[in-house]
């Protein structure tokens, strides 16, 4: 049976501070609450005649509520988690009928959507794809050359050219390249110094074209990185057949993002023994109800096997065998600014297409100076910081040193979570 979450873990799944505050005000509004194995449920009386039915599948976690809120999770499912974390939800022998119906449907969906065994690819089919990709990349390189020769000034006046070349990369079965090209429009629209950033991206693409042309001459791990950037698929079965890395994996952060109804869950893990970082990625169309094996929530660690995707700088992984129940952790390894910069340099030297790398820095103080954010360590060394959660980070720190987990992209730290007072708090 799953142990009750801490207040920090409940806060980590809240969509915003307002929703969490509203959830805490619902104490006293609950009836027929219950907890059975990995499920929670309860009725929350609102302003209407019928109470809202709130359900949580803790194995996801996944949430269901009969309210019309567009936030996910809503204040009612958050409120149910608050009730549980504070010991006000009794254990039951089985879920309530309204909860069991939804939980059963989730289980049926999980069974029907489990990935099938990886198909054996016909060598001739693989060769045809490689030739199609190669042809598309040649066209891409010519387009890049034209952009550099003619200058980038016109790129902010029309997106048609970007859309056209991205569509051509889709036709050439290079979806990874197409995705990179589509991000250029966002860079141009949202950055004053967009020419510099666009030039960086075009240089990365040019390097990718050159690497793909000589892919047979590259080390095997770098070949894998090139294929990943182009968008060659990697079968789940082939990943799970790779040697596992066993460790006590600490969940340092979780985020769910959505773009055009495609929900992506990102989980950052840090191995307590190996010091190795890992990222778990899961996708769900239409709703953020993810199926499959799910890691613990933020602030918990688990003795488990991870199987890493092939690549020169292994980071993305899949969760394999679990060797223990999840348990909370109250300490984390120390990290430094110098260590962060060195880890990033090592990763980029192995895989030059990496854009960011996870990091943890101990004893840094958030500082806001002349409109810019920095994380300053005990020696006075500092790294620039960016993101929407920096004021929250400053509030949690109280102006004192804390341990910050985030990602570094060679320009700034994007905080993911903060470790303070013996617990991880998601940002």
Coordinates of C-alpha atoms in Angstrom, one line a residue:
X1 CA 0.0 0.0 0.0
X2 CA 1.3 3.4 -0.9
X3 CA 2.4 5.6 2.0
X4 CA 0.7 9.1 2.4
X5 CA 2.5 11.8 0.5
X6 CA 4.2 14.7 2.3
X7 CA 3.0 18.2 1.9
X8 CA 5.9 18.9 -0.4
X9 CA 5.0 16.0 -2.7
X10 CA 1.4 17.3 -2.9
X11 CA 2.7 20.8 -3.7
X12 CA 4.9 19.3 -6.4
X13 CA 1.9 18.2 -8.5
X14 CA -0.1 21.4 -8.2
X15 CA -0.5 23.4 -11.4
X16 CA 0.1 26.7 -9.5
X17 CA 0.2 28.2 -6.0
X18 CA -3.4 29.4 -6.3
X19 CA -4.8 25.9 -6.9
X20 CA -2.9 24.6 -3.9
X21 CA -4.1 27.3 -1.6
X22 CA -7.7 26.7 -2.8
X23 CA -7.3 23.0 -2.2
X24 CA -6.2 23.6 1.4
X25 CA -9.4 25.5 2.0
X26 CA -11.5 22.5 1.2
X27 CA -11.0 20.8 4.6
X28 CA -14.4 20.0 6.0
X29 CA -16.0 19.7 2.6
X30 CA -15.3 16.0 2.2
X31 CA -17.4 12.9 2.6
X32 CA -17.0 9.2 1.6
X33 CA -13.2 9.5 1.3
X34 CA -11.2 6.3 1.1
X35 CA -7.8 4.9 0.2
X36 CA -7.2 1.4 -1.2
X37 CA -3.8 0.3 -2.5
X38 CA -2.9 2.9 -5.2
X39 CA -6.2 4.7 -5.3
X40 CA -7.9 7.6 -3.5
X41 CA -11.4 8.9 -3.8
X42 CA -13.9 11.2 -2.1
X43 CA -16.9 13.5 -2.5
X44 CA -16.3 17.2 -2.2
X45 CA -19.3 19.5 -1.6
X46 CA -19.2 22.6 -3.8
X47 CA -21.8 25.3 -4.4
X48 CA -24.1 23.0 -6.4
X49 CA -26.5 20.3 -5.1
X50 CA -24.3 17.4 -6.2
X51 CA -20.8 16.9 -4.7
X52 CA -17.8 16.6 -7.0
X53 CA -16.4 13.1 -7.4
X54 CA -12.6 13.3 -7.0
X55 CA -10.4 10.3 -7.8
X56 CA -6.6 9.8 -7.8
X57 CA -4.7 6.9 -9.3
X58 CA -1.4 7.1 -7.3
X59 CA 0.4 4.8 -9.7
X60 CA 0.3 7.5 -12.3
X61 CA -0.4 9.7 -10.7
X62 CA -3.6 10.3 -12.7
X63 CA -6.6 12.4 -11.7
X64 CA -10.3 12.5 -12.3
X65 CA -12.9 15.0 -11.1
X66 CA -16.4 15.7 -12.1
X67 CA -15.9 19.5 -11.8
X68 CA -15.6 21.7 -14.9
X69 CA -12.1 23.0 -14.1
X70 CA -9.6 23.1 -16.9
X71 CA -6.6 23.0 -14.4
X72 CA -5.0 19.6 -14.0
X73 CA -5.0 18.4 -11.3
X74 CA -7.9 20.6 -10.1
X75 CA -8.3 22.0 -6.6
X76 CA -10.6 19.1 -5.6
X77 CA -8.1 16.3 -6.5
X78 CA -5.4 18.4 -4.8
X79 CA -7.6 18.8 -1.8
X80 CA -8.1 15.0 -1.6
X81 CA -4.3 14.6 -1.6
X82 CA -4.0 17.2 1.2
X83 CA -6.6 15.2 3.2
X84 CA -4.7 12.0 2.7
X85 CA -1.3 13.6 3.5
X86 CA -2.7 14.9 6.8
X87 CA -4.1 11.5 7.8
X88 CA -7.8 12.2 7.3
X89 CA -8.5 9.6 4.6
X90 CA -9.4 6.1 6.0
X91 CA -8.3 2.8 4.5
X92 CA -11.0 0.9 2.7
X93 CA -11.3 -2.8 1.5
X94 CA -12.1 -1.7 -2.0
X95 CA -12.7 1.5 -4.0
X96 CA -16.1 3.2 -4.0
X97 CA -18.2 2.3 -7.1
X98 CA -17.7 5.7 -8.8
X99 CA -14.0 5.3 -8.4
X100 CA -13.8 1.7 -9.3
X101 CA -15.5 2.4 -12.7
X102 CA -12.8 4.9 -13.7
X103 CA -9.9 2.9 -12.3
X104 CA -11.1 -0.2 -14.2
X105 CA -11.2 1.7 -17.4
X106 CA -7.7 3.0 -16.9
X107 CA -6.5 -0.6 -16.3
X108 CA -8.2 -1.8 -19.5
X109 CA -6.7 1.1 -21.5
X110 CA -3.2 0.3 -20.0
X111 CA -3.5 -3.3 -21.2
X112 CA -4.6 -2.4 -24.7
X113 CA -2.0 0.3 -25.2
X114 CA 1.1 -1.7 -24.0
X115 CA 3.7 -1.6 -26.7
X116 CA 3.8 -4.5 -29.0
X117 CA 7.0 -6.4 -29.6
X118 CA 9.5 -4.6 -31.8
X119 CA 9.1 -5.6 -35.4
X120 CA 12.2 -6.8 -37.3
X121 CA 13.0 -4.2 -39.8
X122 CA 13.6 -5.3 -43.4
X123 CA 17.2 -4.3 -44.3
X124 CA 16.0 -3.0 -47.7
X125 CA 13.4 -0.8 -46.0
X126 CA 16.0 0.5 -43.6
X127 CA 18.3 1.3 -46.5
X128 CA 15.6 3.1 -48.4
X129 CA 14.9 5.2 -45.4
X130 CA 18.6 6.1 -44.9
X131 CA 18.8 7.1 -48.6
X132 CA 15.6 9.3 -48.2
X133 CA 17.0 10.9 -45.1
X134 CA 20.4 11.5 -46.8
X135 CA 18.7 13.2 -49.7
X136 CA 16.6 15.4 -47.5
X137 CA 19.7 16.5 -45.5
X138 CA 21.5 17.5 -48.6
X139 CA 18.6 19.8 -49.5
X140 CA 18.7 21.1 -45.9
X141 CA 22.3 22.0 -46.2
X142 CA 21.8 23.9 -49.4
X143 CA 19.0 25.8 -47.7
X144 CA 21.2 26.6 -44.8
X145 CA 23.9 27.9 -47.1
X146 CA 21.4 30.1 -48.9
X147 CA 20.3 31.6 -45.5
X148 CA 23.8 32.4 -44.5
X149 CA 24.7 33.8 -47.9
X150 CA 21.6 36.0 -48.1
X151 CA 21.6 37.0 -44.4
X152 CA 19.0 36.3 -41.7
X153 CA 17.3 39.6 -41.7
X154 CA 14.3 38.4 -43.7
X155 CA 13.6 35.4 -41.5
X156 CA 11.4 37.5 -39.1
X157 CA 9.1 38.6 -41.9
X158 CA 7.9 35.3 -43.2
X159 CA 7.5 31.8 -41.8
X160 CA 6.6 30.1 -45.1
X161 CA 10.1 29.2 -45.9
X162 CA 10.7 27.5 -42.5
X163 CA 7.4 25.7 -42.8
X164 CA 8.2 24.4 -46.3
X165 CA 11.7 23.1 -45.4
X166 CA 10.3 21.5 -42.2
X167 CA 7.6 19.8 -44.2
X168 CA 10.3 18.6 -46.6
X169 CA 12.2 17.0 -43.7
X170 CA 9.0 15.2 -42.6
X171 CA 8.8 13.8 -46.1
X172 CA 12.4 12.8 -45.9
X173 CA 11.6 10.9 -42.7
X174 CA 13.7 13.2 -40.5
X175 CA 11.1 14.3 -37.9
X176 CA 13.8 15.4 -35.4
X177 CA 15.2 17.9 -37.9
X178 CA 11.7 19.1 -38.7
X179 CA 11.0 19.8 -35.1
X180 CA 14.2 21.8 -34.7
X181 CA 13.3 23.9 -37.8
X182 CA 9.8 24.6 -36.4
X183 CA 11.3 25.9 -33.1
X184 CA 13.2 28.6 -35.1
X185 CA 10.0 30.6 -35.6
X186 CA 9.5 30.7 -31.8
X187 CA 13.1 31.9 -31.3
X188 CA 12.6 34.7 -33.8
X189 CA 9.4 35.8 -32.3
X190 CA 10.5 35.8 -28.6
X191 CA 14.1 36.9 -28.5
X192 CA 15.6 40.3 -29.2
X193 CA 19.0 38.6 -30.0
X194 CA 17.3 36.0 -32.3
X195 CA 19.9 36.2 -35.1
X196 CA 22.6 34.9 -32.8
X197 CA 20.3 32.0 -31.5
X198 CA 19.1 31.1 -35.0
X199 CA 22.7 31.1 -36.2
X200 CA 23.6 28.7 -33.4
X201 CA 20.7 26.3 -34.5
X202 CA 21.7 26.5 -38.1
X203 CA 25.3 25.6 -37.2
X204 CA 24.0 22.6 -35.2
X205 CA 22.0 21.5 -38.2
X206 CA 25.0 21.9 -40.5
X207 CA 27.1 19.8 -38.1
X208 CA 24.3 17.2 -38.1
X209 CA 24.3 17.0 -41.9
X210 CA 28.1 16.6 -42.0
X211 CA 28.0 13.9 -39.3
X212 CA 25.2 12.0 -41.1
X213 CA 27.2 12.0 -44.3
X214 CA 30.1 10.3 -42.5
X215 CA 28.0 8.3 -40.0
X216 CA 29.7 5.0 -40.8
X217 CA 33.1 6.4 -39.7
X218 CA 31.8 7.7 -36.3
X219 CA 32.1 5.8 -33.0
X220 CA 29.0 3.7 -32.4
X221 CA 27.7 5.8 -29.5
X222 CA 28.0 9.0 -31.6
X223 CA 26.2 7.2 -34.5
X224 CA 23.3 6.7 -32.1
X225 CA 23.3 10.4 -31.2
X226 CA 23.2 11.4 -34.8
X227 CA 20.3 9.0 -35.5
X228 CA 18.4 10.3 -32.4
X229 CA 18.8 13.9 -33.6
X230 CA 17.6 13.0 -37.1
X231 CA 14.6 11.2 -35.6
X232 CA 15.2 7.5 -36.3
X233 CA 12.9 5.5 -34.1
X234 CA 14.3 3.4 -31.2
X235 CA 12.2 0.4 -30.2
X236 CA 11.2 0.0 -26.6
X237 CA 12.3 -3.6 -26.6
X238 CA 15.7 -2.8 -27.9
X239 CA 16.1 -0.2 -25.0
X240 CA 15.0 -2.7 -22.4
X241 CA 17.5 -5.2 -23.7
X242 CA 20.4 -2.9 -23.0
X243 CA 22.4 -3.5 -19.8
X244 CA 20.7 -1.9 -16.8
X245 CA 22.2 0.6 -14.3
X246 CA 21.0 -0.2 -10.8
X247 CA 21.0 2.5 -8.2
X248 CA 18.9 4.2 -5.6
X249 CA 17.3 6.7 -8.0
X250 CA 16.2 9.9 -6.3
X251 CA 13.3 11.8 -8.0
X252 CA 14.5 15.4 -8.2
X253 CA 11.7 16.8 -10.3
X254 CA 8.6 16.1 -12.5
X255 CA 6.9 18.3 -15.0
X256 CA 4.0 17.8 -17.4
X257 CA 3.8 20.0 -20.5
X258 CA 1.3 20.1 -23.3
X259 CA 1.5 21.1 -26.9
X260 CA -1.3 20.6 -29.4
X261 CA -2.9 18.0 -27.1
X262 CA 0.3 16.0 -26.8
X263 CA 1.2 15.8 -23.1
X264 CA 4.7 15.1 -22.1
X265 CA 5.8 14.0 -18.6
X266 CA 9.5 14.6 -17.8
X267 CA 11.0 13.0 -14.6
X268 CA 14.5 13.9 -13.5
X269 CA 16.4 11.2 -11.5
X270 CA 19.7 11.2 -9.8
X271 CA 21.6 8.1 -8.8
X272 CA 22.7 8.3 -5.2
X273 CA 25.6 5.9 -5.6
X274 CA 26.6 6.5 -9.3
X275 CA 25.9 10.2 -9.4
X276 CA 24.4 9.6 -12.8
X277 CA 21.5 11.7 -14.1
X278 CA 18.6 10.2 -16.0
X279 CA 15.4 11.5 -17.6
X280 CA 12.2 9.6 -18.1
X281 CA 9.9 10.8 -20.8
X282 CA 6.3 9.6 -21.3
X283 CA 3.8 10.8 -23.8
X284 CA 0.0 10.8 -23.8
X285 CA -2.4 12.1 -26.5
X286 CA -5.5 14.0 -25.5
X287 CA -5.1 13.9 -21.7
X288 CA -2.3 13.7 -19.2
X289 CA -3.2 10.1 -18.1
X290 CA 0.1 8.3 -18.6
X291 CA 0.2 4.5 -18.7
X292 CA 3.0 2.0 -17.9
X293 CA 5.5 1.8 -15.1
X294 CA 5.6 5.0 -13.1
X295 CA 8.4 6.3 -10.9
X296 CA 7.8 7.6 -7.4
X297 CA 6.8 11.2 -6.8
X298 CA 9.3 14.0 -6.1
X299 CA 11.3 13.5 -2.9
X300 CA 11.2 9.7 -3.0
X301 CA 13.9 7.3 -4.1
X302 CA 13.7 3.7 -5.3
X303 CA 16.2 0.9 -5.7
X304 CA 15.6 0.1 -9.4
X305 CA 17.2 -0.7 -12.8
X306 CA 17.3 1.9 -15.5
X307 CA 17.8 1.1 -19.1
X308 CA 19.4 4.0 -21.0
X309 CA 18.6 4.9 -24.6
X310 CA 21.7 4.6 -26.9
X311 CA 23.7 7.7 -27.4
X312 CA 27.1 9.3 -26.7
X313 CA 25.8 11.1 -23.6
X314 CA 23.3 8.8 -22.1
X315 CA 20.5 10.6 -20.4
X316 CA 17.0 9.4 -21.4
X317 CA 16.1 6.1 -19.8
X318 CA 13.3 3.7 -19.2
X319 CA 12.4 2.2 -15.8
X320 CA 13.1 -1.5 -15.4
X321 CA 12.9 -3.9 -12.5
X322 CA 12.1 -2.4 -9.1
X323 CA 14.1 -3.9 -6.1
X324 CA 12.3 -2.1 -3.3
X325 CA 9.4 0.1 -2.3
X326 CA 9.9 3.8 -2.7
X327 CA 11.0 5.7 0.4
X328 CA 11.6 9.4 1.1
X329 CA 15.1 10.7 1.2
X330 CA 16.3 13.6 3.5
X331 CA 19.8 14.1 2.1
X332 CA 21.3 14.8 -1.4
X333 CA 24.8 14.7 -2.7
X334 CA 26.7 18.0 -2.8
X335 CA 27.3 19.8 -6.1
X336 CA 29.2 22.9 -7.1
X337 CA 29.3 25.5 -9.8
X338 CA 32.6 24.1 -11.1
X339 CA 31.2 20.6 -11.1
X340 CA 28.1 21.7 -13.0
X341 CA 30.2 23.4 -15.7
X342 CA 32.5 20.4 -16.0
X343 CA 29.7 17.9 -16.3
X344 CA 28.0 20.0 -19.0
X345 CA 31.3 20.3 -20.9
X346 CA 31.9 16.6 -20.7
X347 CA 28.4 15.9 -22.0
X348 CA 28.6 18.3 -24.9
X349 CA 32.0 17.1 -25.9
X350 CA 30.5 13.6 -26.2
X351 CA 27.3 14.8 -27.9
X352 CA 27.6 18.2 -29.5
X353 CA 23.8 18.5 -30.1
X354 CA 22.9 18.5 -26.5
X355 CA 21.2 21.7 -25.5
X356 CA 21.0 21.3 -21.7
X357 CA 22.2 19.0 -18.9
X358 CA 20.8 18.4 -15.4
X359 CA 22.7 19.8 -12.5
X360 CA 22.7 20.3 -8.7
X361 CA 24.4 23.1 -6.9
X362 CA 24.7 23.2 -3.1
X363 CA 24.7 26.3 -0.9
X364 CA 23.6 28.8 -3.5
X365 CA 21.6 31.9 -2.8
X366 CA 19.1 33.3 -5.3
X367 CA 19.9 36.9 -6.1
X368 CA 18.0 39.5 -8.2
X369 CA 20.4 42.2 -9.4
X370 CA 19.4 45.0 -11.9
X371 CA 16.7 42.9 -13.5
X372 CA 18.7 39.7 -13.8
X373 CA 18.7 36.5 -11.7
X374 CA 21.8 34.7 -10.4
X375 CA 22.6 31.8 -8.2
X376 CA 25.5 32.8 -6.0
X377 CA 27.6 30.3 -4.0
X378 CA 29.7 30.7 -0.8
X379 CA 32.8 31.9 -2.7
X380 CA 30.9 34.6 -4.6
X381 CA 30.9 32.7 -7.9
X382 CA 27.6 32.9 -9.7
X383 CA 25.6 31.5 -12.6
X384 CA 22.8 33.3 -14.4
X385 CA 19.3 31.9 -13.8
X386 CA 16.1 32.0 -15.8
X387 CA 12.5 30.7 -15.6
X388 CA 9.1 31.5 -14.1
X389 CA 9.8 30.1 -10.7
X390 CA 12.7 32.3 -9.5
X391 CA 10.6 34.4 -7.2
X392 CA 9.2 31.2 -5.7
X393 CA 12.7 29.9 -5.2
X394 CA 13.7 33.2 -3.5
X395 CA 10.7 32.9 -1.2
X396 CA 11.5 29.3 -0.2
X397 CA 15.2 30.2 0.4
X398 CA 14.4 33.2 2.5
X399 CA 17.6 34.7 1.2
X400 CA 19.7 32.0 2.6
X401 CA 21.8 29.3 0.8
X402 CA 19.8 26.3 -0.5
X403 CA 20.5 23.4 -2.9
X404 CA 19.1 23.9 -6.3
X405 CA 18.4 21.2 -8.9
X406 CA 17.9 22.4 -12.5
X407 CA 19.2 22.3 -16.0
X408 CA 22.1 24.2 -17.5
X409 CA 22.2 25.2 -21.2
X410 CA 25.5 27.1 -21.3
X411 CA 23.7 30.4 -20.8
X412 CA 21.6 30.0 -17.6
X413 CA 20.2 27.6 -15.0
X414 CA 16.5 26.7 -15.2
X415 CA 15.6 25.6 -11.7
X416 CA 13.5 22.4 -11.4
X417 CA 13.4 22.0 -7.6
X418 CA 15.0 23.2 -4.4
X419 CA 16.2 21.0 -1.5
X420 CA 15.6 22.7 1.8
X421 CA 14.9 21.6 5.4
X422 CA 15.4 18.0 4.4
X423 CA 12.9 17.8 1.6
X424 CA 12.6 18.4 -2.2
X425 CA 10.2 21.2 -3.2
X426 CA 9.2 21.2 -6.9
X427 CA 9.3 24.6 -8.6

